[in-house]
Each structure stands twice: as C-alpha cells, then as structure tokens.
Short mmCIF file of C-alpha atoms in Angstrom, two decimals:
data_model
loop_
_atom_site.label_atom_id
_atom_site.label_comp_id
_atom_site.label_asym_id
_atom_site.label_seq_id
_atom_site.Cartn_x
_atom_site.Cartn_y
_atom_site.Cartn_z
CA UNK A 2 0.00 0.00 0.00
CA UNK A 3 3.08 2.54 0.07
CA UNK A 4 3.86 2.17 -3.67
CA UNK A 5 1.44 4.38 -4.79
CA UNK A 6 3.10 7.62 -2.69
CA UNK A 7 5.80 7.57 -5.22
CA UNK A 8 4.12 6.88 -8.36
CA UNK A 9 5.17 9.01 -11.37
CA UNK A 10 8.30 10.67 -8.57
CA UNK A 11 5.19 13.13 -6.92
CA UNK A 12 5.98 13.29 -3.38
CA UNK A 13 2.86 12.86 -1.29
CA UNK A 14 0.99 16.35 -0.40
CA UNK A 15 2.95 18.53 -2.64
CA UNK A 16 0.51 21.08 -3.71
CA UNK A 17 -0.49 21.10 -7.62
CA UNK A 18 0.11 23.38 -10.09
CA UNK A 19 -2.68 25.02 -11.40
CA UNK A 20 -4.02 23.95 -14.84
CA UNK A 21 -2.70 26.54 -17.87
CA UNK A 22 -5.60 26.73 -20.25
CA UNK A 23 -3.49 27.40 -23.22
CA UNK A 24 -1.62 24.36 -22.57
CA UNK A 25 -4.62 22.27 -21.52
CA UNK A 26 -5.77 23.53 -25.24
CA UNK A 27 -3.07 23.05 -27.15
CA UNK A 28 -2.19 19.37 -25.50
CA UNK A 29 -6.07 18.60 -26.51
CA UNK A 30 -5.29 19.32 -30.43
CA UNK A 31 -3.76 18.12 -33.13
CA UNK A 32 -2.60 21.01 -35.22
CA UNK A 33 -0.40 22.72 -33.29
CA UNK A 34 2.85 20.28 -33.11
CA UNK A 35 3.11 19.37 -36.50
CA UNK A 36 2.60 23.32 -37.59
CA UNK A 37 4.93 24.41 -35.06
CA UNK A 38 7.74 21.28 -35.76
CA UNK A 39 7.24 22.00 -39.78
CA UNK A 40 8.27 25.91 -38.87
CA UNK A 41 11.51 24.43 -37.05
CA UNK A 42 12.17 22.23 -39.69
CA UNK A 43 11.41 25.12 -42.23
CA UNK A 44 14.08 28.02 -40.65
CA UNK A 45 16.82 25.09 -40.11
CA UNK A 46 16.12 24.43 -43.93
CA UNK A 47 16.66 28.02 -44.37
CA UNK A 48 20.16 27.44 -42.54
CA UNK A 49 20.72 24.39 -44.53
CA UNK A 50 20.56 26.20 -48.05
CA UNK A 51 22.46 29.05 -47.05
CA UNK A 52 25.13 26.54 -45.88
CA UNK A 53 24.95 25.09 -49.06
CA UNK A 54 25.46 27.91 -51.02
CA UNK A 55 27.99 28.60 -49.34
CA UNK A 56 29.80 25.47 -49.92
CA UNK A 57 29.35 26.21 -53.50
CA UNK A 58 30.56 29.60 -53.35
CA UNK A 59 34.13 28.19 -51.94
CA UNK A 60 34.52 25.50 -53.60
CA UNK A 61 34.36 27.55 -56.95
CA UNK A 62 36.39 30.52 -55.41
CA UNK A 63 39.15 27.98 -54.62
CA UNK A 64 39.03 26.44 -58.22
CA UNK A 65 37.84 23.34 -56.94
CA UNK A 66 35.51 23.21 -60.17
CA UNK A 67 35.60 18.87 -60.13
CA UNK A 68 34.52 18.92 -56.46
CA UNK A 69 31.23 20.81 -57.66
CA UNK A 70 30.93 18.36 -60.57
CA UNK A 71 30.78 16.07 -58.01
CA UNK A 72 28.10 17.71 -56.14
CA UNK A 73 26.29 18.48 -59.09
CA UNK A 74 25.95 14.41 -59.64
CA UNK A 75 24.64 14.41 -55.63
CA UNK A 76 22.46 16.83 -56.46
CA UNK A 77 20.51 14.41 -59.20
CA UNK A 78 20.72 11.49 -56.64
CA UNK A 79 19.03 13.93 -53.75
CA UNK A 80 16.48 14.70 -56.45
CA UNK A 81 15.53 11.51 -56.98
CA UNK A 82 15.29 10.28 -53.63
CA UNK A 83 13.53 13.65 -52.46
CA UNK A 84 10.26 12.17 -55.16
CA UNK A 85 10.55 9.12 -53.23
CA UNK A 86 10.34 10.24 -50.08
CA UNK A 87 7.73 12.96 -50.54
CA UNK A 88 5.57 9.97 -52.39
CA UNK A 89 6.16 7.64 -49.47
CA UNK A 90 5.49 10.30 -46.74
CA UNK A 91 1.86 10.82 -48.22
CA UNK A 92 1.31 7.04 -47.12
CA UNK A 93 2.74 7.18 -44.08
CA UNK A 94 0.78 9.85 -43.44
CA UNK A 95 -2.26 7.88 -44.63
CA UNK A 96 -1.29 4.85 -42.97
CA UNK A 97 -1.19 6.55 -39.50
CA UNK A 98 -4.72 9.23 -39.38
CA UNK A 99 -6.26 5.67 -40.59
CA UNK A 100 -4.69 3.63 -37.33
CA UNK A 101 -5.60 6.61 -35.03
CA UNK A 102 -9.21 6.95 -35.96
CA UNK A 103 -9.81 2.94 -35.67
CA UNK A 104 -8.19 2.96 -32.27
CA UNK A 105 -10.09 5.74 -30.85
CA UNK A 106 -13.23 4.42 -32.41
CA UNK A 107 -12.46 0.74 -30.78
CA UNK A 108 -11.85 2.57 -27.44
CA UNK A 109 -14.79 4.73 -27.29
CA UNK A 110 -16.81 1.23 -28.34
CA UNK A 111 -14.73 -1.19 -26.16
CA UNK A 112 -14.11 0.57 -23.09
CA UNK A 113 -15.47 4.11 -22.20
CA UNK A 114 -15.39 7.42 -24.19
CA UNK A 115 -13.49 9.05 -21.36
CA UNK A 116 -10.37 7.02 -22.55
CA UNK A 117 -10.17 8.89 -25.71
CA UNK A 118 -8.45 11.45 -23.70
CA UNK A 119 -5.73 9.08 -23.55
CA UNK A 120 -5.45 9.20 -27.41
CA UNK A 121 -6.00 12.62 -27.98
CA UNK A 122 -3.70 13.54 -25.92
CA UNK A 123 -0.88 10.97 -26.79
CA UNK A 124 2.47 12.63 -27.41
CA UNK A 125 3.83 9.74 -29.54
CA UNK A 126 1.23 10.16 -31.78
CA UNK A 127 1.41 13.95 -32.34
CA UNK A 128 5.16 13.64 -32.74
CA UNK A 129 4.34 10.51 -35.82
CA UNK A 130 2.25 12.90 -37.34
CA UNK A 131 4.42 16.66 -36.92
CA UNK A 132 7.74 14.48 -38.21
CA UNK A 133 6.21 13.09 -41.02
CA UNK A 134 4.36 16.56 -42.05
CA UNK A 135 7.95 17.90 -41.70
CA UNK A 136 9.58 15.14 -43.60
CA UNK A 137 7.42 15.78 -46.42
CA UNK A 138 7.83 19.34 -46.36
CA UNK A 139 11.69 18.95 -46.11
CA UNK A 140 11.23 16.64 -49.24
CA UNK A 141 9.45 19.09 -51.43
CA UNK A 142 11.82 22.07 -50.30
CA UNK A 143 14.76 19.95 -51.52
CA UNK A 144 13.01 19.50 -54.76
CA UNK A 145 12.71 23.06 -54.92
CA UNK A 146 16.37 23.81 -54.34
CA UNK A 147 17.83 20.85 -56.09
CA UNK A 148 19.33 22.83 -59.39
CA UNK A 149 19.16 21.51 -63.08
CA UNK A 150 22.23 23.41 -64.06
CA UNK A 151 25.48 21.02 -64.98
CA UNK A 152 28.18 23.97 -65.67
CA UNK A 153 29.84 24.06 -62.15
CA UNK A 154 31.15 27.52 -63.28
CA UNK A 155 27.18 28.30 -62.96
CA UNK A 156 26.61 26.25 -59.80
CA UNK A 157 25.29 28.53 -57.13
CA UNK A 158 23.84 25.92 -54.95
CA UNK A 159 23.75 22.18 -54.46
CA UNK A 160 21.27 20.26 -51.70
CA UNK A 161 23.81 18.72 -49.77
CA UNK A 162 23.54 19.44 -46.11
CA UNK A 163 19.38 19.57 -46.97
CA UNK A 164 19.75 16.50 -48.05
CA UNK A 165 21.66 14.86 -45.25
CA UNK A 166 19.01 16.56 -43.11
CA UNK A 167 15.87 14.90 -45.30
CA UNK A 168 17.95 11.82 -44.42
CA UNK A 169 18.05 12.14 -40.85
CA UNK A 170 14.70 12.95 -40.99
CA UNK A 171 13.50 9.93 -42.88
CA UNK A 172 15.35 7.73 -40.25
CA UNK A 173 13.16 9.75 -37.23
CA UNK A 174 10.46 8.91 -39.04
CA UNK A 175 10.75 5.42 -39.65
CA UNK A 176 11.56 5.04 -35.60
CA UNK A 177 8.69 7.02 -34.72
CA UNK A 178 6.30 4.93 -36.92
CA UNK A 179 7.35 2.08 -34.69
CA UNK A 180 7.16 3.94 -31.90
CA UNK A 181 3.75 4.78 -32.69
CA UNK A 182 2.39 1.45 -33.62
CA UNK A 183 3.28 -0.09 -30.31
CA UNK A 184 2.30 2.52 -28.54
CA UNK A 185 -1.41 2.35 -30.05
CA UNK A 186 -1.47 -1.47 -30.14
CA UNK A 187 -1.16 -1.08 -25.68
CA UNK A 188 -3.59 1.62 -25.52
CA UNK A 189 -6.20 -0.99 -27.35
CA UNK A 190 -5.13 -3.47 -24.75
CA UNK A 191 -7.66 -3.08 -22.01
CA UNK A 192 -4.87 -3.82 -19.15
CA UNK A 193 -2.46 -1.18 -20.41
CA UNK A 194 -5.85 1.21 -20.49
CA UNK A 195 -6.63 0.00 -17.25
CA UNK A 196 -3.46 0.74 -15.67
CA UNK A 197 -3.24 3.93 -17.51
CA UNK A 198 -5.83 5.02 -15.47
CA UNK A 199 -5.03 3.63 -12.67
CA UNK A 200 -1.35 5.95 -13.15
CA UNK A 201 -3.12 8.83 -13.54
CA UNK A 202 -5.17 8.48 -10.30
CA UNK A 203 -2.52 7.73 -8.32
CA UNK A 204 -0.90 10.76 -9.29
CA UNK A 205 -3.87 12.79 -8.32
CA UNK A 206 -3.52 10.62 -4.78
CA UNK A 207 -0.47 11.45 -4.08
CA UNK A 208 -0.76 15.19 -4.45
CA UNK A 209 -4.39 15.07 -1.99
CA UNK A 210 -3.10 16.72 1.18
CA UNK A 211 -2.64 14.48 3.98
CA UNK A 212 -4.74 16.71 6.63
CA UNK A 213 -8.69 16.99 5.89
CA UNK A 214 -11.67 18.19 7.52
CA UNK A 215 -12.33 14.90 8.99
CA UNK A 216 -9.21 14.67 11.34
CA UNK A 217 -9.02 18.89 11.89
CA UNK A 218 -12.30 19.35 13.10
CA UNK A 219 -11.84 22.83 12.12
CA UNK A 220 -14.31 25.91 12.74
CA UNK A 221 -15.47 27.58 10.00
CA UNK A 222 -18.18 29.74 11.36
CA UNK A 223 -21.22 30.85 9.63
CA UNK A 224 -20.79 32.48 6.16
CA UNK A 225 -20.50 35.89 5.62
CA UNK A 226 -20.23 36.22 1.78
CA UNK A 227 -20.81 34.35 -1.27
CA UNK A 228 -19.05 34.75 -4.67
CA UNK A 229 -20.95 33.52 -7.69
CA UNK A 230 -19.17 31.80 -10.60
CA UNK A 231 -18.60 34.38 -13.46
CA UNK A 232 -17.00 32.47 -16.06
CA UNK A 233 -18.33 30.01 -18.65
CA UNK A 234 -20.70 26.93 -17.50
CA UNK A 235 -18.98 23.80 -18.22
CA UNK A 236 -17.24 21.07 -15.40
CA UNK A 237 -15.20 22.16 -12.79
CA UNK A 238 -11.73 20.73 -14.22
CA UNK A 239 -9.38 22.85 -11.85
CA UNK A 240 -8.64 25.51 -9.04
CA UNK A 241 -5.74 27.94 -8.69
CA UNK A 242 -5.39 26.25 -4.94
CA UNK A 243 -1.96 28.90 -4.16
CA UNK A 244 -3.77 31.74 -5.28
CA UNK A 245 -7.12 31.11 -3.21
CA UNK A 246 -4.72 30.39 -0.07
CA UNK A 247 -3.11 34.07 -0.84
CA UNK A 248 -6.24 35.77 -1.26
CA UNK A 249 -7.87 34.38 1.95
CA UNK A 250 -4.92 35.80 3.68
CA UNK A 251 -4.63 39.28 2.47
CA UNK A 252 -8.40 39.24 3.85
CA UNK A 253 -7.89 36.76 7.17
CA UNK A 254 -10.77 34.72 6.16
CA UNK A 255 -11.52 31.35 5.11
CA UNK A 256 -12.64 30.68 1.15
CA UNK A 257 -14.83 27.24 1.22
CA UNK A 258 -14.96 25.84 -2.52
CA UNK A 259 -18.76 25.13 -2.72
CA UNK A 260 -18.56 22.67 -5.81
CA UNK A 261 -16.20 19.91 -6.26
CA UNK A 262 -13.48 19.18 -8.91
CA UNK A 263 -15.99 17.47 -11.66
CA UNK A 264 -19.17 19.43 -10.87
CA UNK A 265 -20.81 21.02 -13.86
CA UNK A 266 -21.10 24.64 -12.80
CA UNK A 267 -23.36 27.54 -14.37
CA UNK A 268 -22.62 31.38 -13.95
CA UNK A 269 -24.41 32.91 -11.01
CA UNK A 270 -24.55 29.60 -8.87
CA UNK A 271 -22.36 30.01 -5.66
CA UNK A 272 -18.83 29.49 -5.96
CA UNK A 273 -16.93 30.01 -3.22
CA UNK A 274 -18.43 30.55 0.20
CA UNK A 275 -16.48 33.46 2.88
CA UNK A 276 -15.81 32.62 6.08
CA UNK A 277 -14.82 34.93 8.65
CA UNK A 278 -14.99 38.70 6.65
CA UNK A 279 -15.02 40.16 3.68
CA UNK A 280 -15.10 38.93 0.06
CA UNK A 281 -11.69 39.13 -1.48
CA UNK A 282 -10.93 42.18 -4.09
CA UNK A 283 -12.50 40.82 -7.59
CA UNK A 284 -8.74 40.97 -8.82
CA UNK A 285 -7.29 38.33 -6.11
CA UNK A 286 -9.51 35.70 -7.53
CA UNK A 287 -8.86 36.24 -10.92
CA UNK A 288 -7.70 32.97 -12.91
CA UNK A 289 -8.50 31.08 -9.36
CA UNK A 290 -10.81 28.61 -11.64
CA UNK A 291 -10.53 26.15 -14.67
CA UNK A 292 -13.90 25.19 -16.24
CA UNK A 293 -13.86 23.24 -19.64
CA UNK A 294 -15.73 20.98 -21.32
CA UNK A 295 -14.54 17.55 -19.76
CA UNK A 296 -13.16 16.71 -16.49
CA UNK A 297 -9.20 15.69 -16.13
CA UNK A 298 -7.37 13.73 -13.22
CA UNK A 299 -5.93 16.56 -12.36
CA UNK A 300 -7.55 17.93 -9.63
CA UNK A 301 -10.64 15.52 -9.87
CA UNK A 302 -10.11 12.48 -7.08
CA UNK A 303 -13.49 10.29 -8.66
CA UNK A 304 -12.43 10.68 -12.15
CA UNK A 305 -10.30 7.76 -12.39
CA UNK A 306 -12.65 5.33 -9.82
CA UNK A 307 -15.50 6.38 -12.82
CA UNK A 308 -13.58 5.13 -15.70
CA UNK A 309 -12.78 2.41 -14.12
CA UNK A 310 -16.11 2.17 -13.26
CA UNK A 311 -17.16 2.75 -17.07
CA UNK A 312 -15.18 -0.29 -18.21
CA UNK A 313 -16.89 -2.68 -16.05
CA UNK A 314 -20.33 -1.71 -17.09
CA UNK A 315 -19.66 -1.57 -21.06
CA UNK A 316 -17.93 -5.19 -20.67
CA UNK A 317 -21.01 -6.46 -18.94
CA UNK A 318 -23.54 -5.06 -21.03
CA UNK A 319 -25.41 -7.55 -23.17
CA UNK A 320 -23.96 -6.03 -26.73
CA UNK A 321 -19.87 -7.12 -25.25
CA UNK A 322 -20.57 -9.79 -22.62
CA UNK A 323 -16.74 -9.93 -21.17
CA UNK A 324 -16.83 -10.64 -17.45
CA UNK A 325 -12.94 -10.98 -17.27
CA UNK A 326 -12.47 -7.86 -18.28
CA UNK A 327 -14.82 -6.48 -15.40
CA UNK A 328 -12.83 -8.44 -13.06
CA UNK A 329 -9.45 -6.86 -13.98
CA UNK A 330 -11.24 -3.58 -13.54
CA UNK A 331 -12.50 -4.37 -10.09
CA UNK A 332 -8.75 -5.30 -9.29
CA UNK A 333 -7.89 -1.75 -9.81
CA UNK A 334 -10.96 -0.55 -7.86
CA UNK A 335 -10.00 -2.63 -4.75
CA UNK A 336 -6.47 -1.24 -5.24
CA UNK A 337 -7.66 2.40 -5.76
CA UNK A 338 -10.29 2.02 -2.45
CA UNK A 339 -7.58 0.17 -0.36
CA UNK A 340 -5.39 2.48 -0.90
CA UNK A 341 -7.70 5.85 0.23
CA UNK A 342 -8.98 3.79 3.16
CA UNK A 343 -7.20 5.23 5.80
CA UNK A 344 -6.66 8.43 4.41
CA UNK A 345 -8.74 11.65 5.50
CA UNK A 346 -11.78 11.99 2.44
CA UNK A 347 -14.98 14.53 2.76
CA UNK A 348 -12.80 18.20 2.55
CA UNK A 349 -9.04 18.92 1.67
CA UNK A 350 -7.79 21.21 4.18
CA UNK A 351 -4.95 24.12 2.59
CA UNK A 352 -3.40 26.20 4.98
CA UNK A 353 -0.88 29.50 4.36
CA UNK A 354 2.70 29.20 6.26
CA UNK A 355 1.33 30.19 9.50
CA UNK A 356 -0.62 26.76 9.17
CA UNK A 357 -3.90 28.91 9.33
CA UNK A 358 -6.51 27.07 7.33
CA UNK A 359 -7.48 29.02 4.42
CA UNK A 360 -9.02 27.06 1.75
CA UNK A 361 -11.26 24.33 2.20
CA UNK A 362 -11.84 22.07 -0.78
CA UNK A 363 -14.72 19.50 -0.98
CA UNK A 364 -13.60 16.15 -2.10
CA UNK A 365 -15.87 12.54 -2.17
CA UNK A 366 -16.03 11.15 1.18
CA UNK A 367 -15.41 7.17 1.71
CA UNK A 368 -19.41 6.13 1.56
CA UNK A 369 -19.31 8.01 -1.92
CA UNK A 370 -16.13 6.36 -3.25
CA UNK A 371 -17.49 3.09 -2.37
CA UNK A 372 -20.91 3.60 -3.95
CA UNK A 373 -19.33 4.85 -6.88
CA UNK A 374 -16.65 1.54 -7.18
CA UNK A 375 -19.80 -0.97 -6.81
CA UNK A 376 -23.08 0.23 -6.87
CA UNK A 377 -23.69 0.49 -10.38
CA UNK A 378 -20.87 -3.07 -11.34
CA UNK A 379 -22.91 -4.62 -8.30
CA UNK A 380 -25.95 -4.27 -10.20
CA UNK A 381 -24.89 -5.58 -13.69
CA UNK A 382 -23.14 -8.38 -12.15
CA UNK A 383 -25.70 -10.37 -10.86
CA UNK A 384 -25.96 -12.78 -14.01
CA UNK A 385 -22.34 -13.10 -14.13
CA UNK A 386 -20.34 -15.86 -11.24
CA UNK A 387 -17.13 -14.74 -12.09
CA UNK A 388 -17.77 -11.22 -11.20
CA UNK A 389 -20.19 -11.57 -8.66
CA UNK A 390 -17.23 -13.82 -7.11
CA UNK A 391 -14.82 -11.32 -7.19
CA UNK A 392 -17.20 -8.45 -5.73
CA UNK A 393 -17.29 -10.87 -3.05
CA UNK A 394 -13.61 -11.09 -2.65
CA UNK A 395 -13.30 -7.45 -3.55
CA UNK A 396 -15.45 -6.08 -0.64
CA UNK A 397 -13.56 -8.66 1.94
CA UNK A 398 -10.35 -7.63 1.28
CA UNK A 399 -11.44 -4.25 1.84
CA UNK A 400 -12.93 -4.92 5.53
CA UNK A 401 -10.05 -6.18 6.38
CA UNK A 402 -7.97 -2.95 5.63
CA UNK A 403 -10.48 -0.91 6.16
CA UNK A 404 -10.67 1.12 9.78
CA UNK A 405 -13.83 0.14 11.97
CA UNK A 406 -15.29 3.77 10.83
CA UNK A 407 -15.12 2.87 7.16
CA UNK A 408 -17.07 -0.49 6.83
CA UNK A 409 -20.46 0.02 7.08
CA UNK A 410 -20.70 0.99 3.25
CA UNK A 411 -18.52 -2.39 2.77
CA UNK A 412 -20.63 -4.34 4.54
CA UNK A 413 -24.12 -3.01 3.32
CA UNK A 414 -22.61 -3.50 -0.46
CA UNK A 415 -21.86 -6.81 0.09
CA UNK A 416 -25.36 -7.70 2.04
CA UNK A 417 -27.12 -6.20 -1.00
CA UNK A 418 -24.91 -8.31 -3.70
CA UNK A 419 -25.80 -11.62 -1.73
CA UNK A 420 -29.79 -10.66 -1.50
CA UNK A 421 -29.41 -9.83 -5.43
CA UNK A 422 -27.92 -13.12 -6.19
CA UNK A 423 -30.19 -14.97 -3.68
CA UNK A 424 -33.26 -13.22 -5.83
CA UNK A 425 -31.73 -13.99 -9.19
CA UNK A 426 -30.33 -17.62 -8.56
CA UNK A 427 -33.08 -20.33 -7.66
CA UNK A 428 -30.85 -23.12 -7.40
CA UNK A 429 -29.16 -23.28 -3.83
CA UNK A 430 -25.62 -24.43 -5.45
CA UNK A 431 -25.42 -21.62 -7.77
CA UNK A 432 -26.13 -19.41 -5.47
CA UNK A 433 -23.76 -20.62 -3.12
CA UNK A 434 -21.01 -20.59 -5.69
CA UNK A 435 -21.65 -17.68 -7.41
CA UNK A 436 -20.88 -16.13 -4.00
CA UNK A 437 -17.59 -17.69 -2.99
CA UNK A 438 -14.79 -14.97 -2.75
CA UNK A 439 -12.50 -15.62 -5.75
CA UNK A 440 -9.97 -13.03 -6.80
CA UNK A 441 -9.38 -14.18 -10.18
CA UNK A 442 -13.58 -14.43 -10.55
CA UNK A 443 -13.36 -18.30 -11.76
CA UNK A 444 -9.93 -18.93 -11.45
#
C-alpha cells in the first residue's frame, strides 16, 4: 500500500500546479505540433541552403571546379530520392490518421469514451504525425532547391547538407512509426488502459493533502459572503489552490470551494463561500478557476474510480458480454479504495505558512467512493459468477484494511450483492457458488 506515494516521482501532499488553459488547449489538439515542428524544420532548412550555397561559393572561389561536378551528380541522386520520399510520406501519413481513428473508435466502443483522452492527448502520436508533415515538407523544399544546371562555373547551390538533413529525418520517421504502432497497439489493450488510469489516479492521490476536515475538526463559522461563478458553464476541471490560499490571507478569512473538482457549474450559482470577513478584491480571484468541457485527473479524485467504473459496465452489457475484463477492472478498484482507506476523504484542508486554514476544498467522502466503485458493477453483475465472485472477494479484502469507521458501506454492499444473487439464482448451489470470494472471478 506505500507504492502508490511515489508513483510518477510526486511526493505525497505537494501542492499542484494550477491547470494553464493554453496548454490544456493546445495538449487537446492536433494542429499545433506538427505546424509548429514544420516551422523548425522550415528556418533550419533556411540554414541548410544558405550553408549550401555557401559550400558552393568556396569551392568555386578555390578552383575546386571537379569537387562541384561532383556535387552536381549528388544533387541528381538527392532529387531523386527527395520524389521518393515525398511519395512515401503521403502514405505514411495515410497509414497513420487511418490507425488513429480505428483505435479511438475501438476505445470509445470497447471501453469508455473518457479514454479517448488518452489518445487525444498521446504525445507519440502527435510527434508521428508533426515528423512526417515535416519530412514531407523537407522533401518538397529539396526539390525546390535541387538545381538543373550542370556547368559548375554556374553552380550557385547544391542540396547537400538539406539533403543529409531529409535523411536524418526519414530515419526519425521510420523510428517514430514504430514507436507509434506499439504505442497504439497497448492503448487498445484493455490492461495497459486500465493501468493507464489507474497511473493517472494515483498521481492525483499522491498530491491530496494528507490533513482533511475529517481529522481537523476545524471551525469555520457561519458564512459571511458568497461569490458567484462568473465564467463560462462547463465542469469544474481545476482551481488555482496557491492563489485562493493568498487571497484568503490578504483578507484573514476562510474561502470554502462550494462545488467539487468534476461538478458542472453555471454562472451565477455560488462558488466560493467566505468565512470569517469580507469577500476578497475581484482581482485576487482572478484565474482562481478552470472550467472546460470535460473533467481531467488533475484535480478531480473520482475521475479515475468512474472510468474504471465505465469499463466494467460496457464489458457487462449484453452487446460485449466480457466478465474478465470487469474483473481486472475491479482489481484496480480494490487497489484504488484500499489504498484511500485510511486516508482523511470529505474536505481537503490548505493552509498559508502560519498553518492557518485558508481554503477548504470538498472532495468525495469514503461512503461516496465506495458507492461509486460498486453500486452500479454490483448491479450488472448479478448474471455473471465470475464477477459476482470477485465483488465478493473485492469487498472482503477491503474490511479487512479498512478502519472500523469505514465499513459500514462495505458491509451493506456486500449484504445487497448476496440478496441480489439470492433473488436472481433459484438453485441453492449456484447461489452458493456464485458467492464464494474468488480473486481471479473463476480462477
């Protein structure tokens, strides 16, 4: 249970970094690494041809009029592989939008259309496409430059270094295309998607501040302003935590984040509730919030435990019928519950460097996270032994880590799978093993 504190290097606690939305933007395109990596690749070809010309220029300065005979014969070689490249590029090209779009579209079928983040946002992929769209470009600037004149007295530039550059380029390419089609083969394996998610949580985890409202038992007192949401309506992706701490201070109040991280919020609906004296100046809580049109793991603690959660219920639906891979998702649910068990849930508690509590920040308490991990796979199981055996096994390993506090919701999950089975299954023996703990579900 202490491997997760140091998943992906975050030390436990550390307080995130807000969101950028220009960054959040741009990593949610597609067009702006390939046009930005074809403008690199077009100033160093700038570079390349003045570097060539002025090769040229010594060579024929110094007499050396074989040497750009020589070149002159590279030249028609560079030509001809510059059509082939430009020709093959195209496919490439081709080859990889048509890989992307099946793999997204057997994702969003297979597992959940939250995972098509993953793809979206997959830097391999965005670096296939910008190095082949810059390959190709390369290609047809060579073409461009490549001269038809044989006189070397009349030579005033041959595509040498752009050609040893369209070279090294093709060579990138060809390791990125590998790159890439492993990379998209995992993410249509539903373990690697599985544990991609289960990653990403984690990191979320191990960010959560370790004190909350449960252990603090802090005062608030009652509220003595409200500030309304201003911005867009959309889901509540993110919150500028530093900046809220340094604007409660300047006023000596509390700021109370009335929705959570995931909530779809409209303008005019409460924000952020005052606690203690005035509202902060409109300018301190400027770029304090995120809203966009989906919710990320950045900030959001139930995001992951919901894909997850998503996975389980499209592989037992009737139209994919795949118990096993339910199970493997209730592994990581287990492993995702077990491991907030003991920690403090309900409200994150941030406090300024006097260790004054400043912000308070709503996050799902432990009867919520539970309900969300099996009500809804609890109810779709009930035709299905091998996942109704590893509920079973699920919710016992889970009372036994769980504190005293913490397993009622256990407990009342796993009376109401056993009275669902008991009303489903008529035979006594099926019922009996369709309820023996098994953490492989039928071994």
């Amino acid at each position: 249970m202490g491997d997760w504190m140091t998943t992906g290097g975050l030390r436990e606690g550390r307080r995130p970094k807000p969101l950028s939305p220009l960054r959040e933007h741009l990593r949610d395109t597609f067009w702006f690494a390939p046009a930005a990596t074809m403008v690199v690749v077009f100033v160093v070809w700038t570079g390349a041809s003045g570097l060539d010309t002025r090769i040229v220029e010594t060579l024929r300065d110094a007499g050396e009029y074989d040497a750009i005979r020589d070149l002159v014969g590279i030249a028609e070689d560079a030509r001809t592989v510059a059509n082939t490249i430009s020709s093959a590029m195209m496919t490439f090209i081709g080859v990889v939008f048509s890989i992307s779009l099946v793999a997204v579209q057997m994702a969003s079928g297979q597992f959940t259309p939250r995972v098509v983040r993953f793809y979206v946002r997959s830097r391999i992929t965005k670096a296939t496409f910008a190095v082949f769209l810059s390959t190709f470009l390369l290609s047809l600037l060579v073409l461009t430059s490549a001269t038809t004149e044989t006189d070397p007295r009349r030579v005033t530039s041959v595509p040498l270094v752009q050609s040893l550059l369209m070279i090294v380029m093709l060579g990138l390419s060809l390791v990125l295309f590998v790159m890439y089609v492993n990379a998209t083969l995992r993410l249509m394996r539903v373990s690697h998607v599985i544990d991609r998610i289960t990653v990403e949580s984690f990191r979320m985890v191990a960010l959560m501040p370790t004190e909350g409202a449960a252990d603090a038992e802090e005062e608030l007192g009652p509220v003595t302003a409200w500030v309304a949401h201003r911005g867009r309506a959309g889901v509540l992706r993110d919150v500028n935590i530093s900046r809220l701490v340094r604007a409660a201070r300047q006023r000596d109040v509390v700021l109370r984040l009335v929705p959570r991280i995931g909530d779809f919020v409209v303008p005019g609906t409460p924000l952020l509730a005052v606690h203690g004296g005035p509202v902060p100046s409109a300018r301190s809580l400027t770029y304090t919030v995120s809203v966009g049109v989906e919710r990320t793991f950045h900030q959001d603690l139930a995001l992951g435990l919901r894909q997850l959660v998503d996975i389980g219920l499209r592989a037992l639906s009737p139209g994919v019928n795949d118990p096993t891979t339910a199970v493997q998702a209730v592994d990581r649910i287990v492993q995702f519950l077990a491991t907030l068990s003991r920690r403090p849930l309900n409200a994150s508690l941030h406090r300024d460097r006097r260790r004054a509590v400043r912000l308070v920040q709503p996050v799902p308490s432990w009867s919520e996270l539970v309900d969300l991990g099996f009500a809804e796979i609890r109810g779709a199981a009930v035709g299905s032994p091998q996942v109704t055996r590893r509920l079973v096994a699920a919710l016992d390993d889970l009372l036994l880590v769980a504190p005293e506090e913490r397993r009622p919701p256990l407990e009342r999950h796993r009376e109401l799978l056993a009275e669902a089975v008991r009303r489903s299954v008529h035979v006594a023996a099926d019922r009996a093993f369709a309820l023996r703990p098994d953490r492989q579900g039928i071994g």
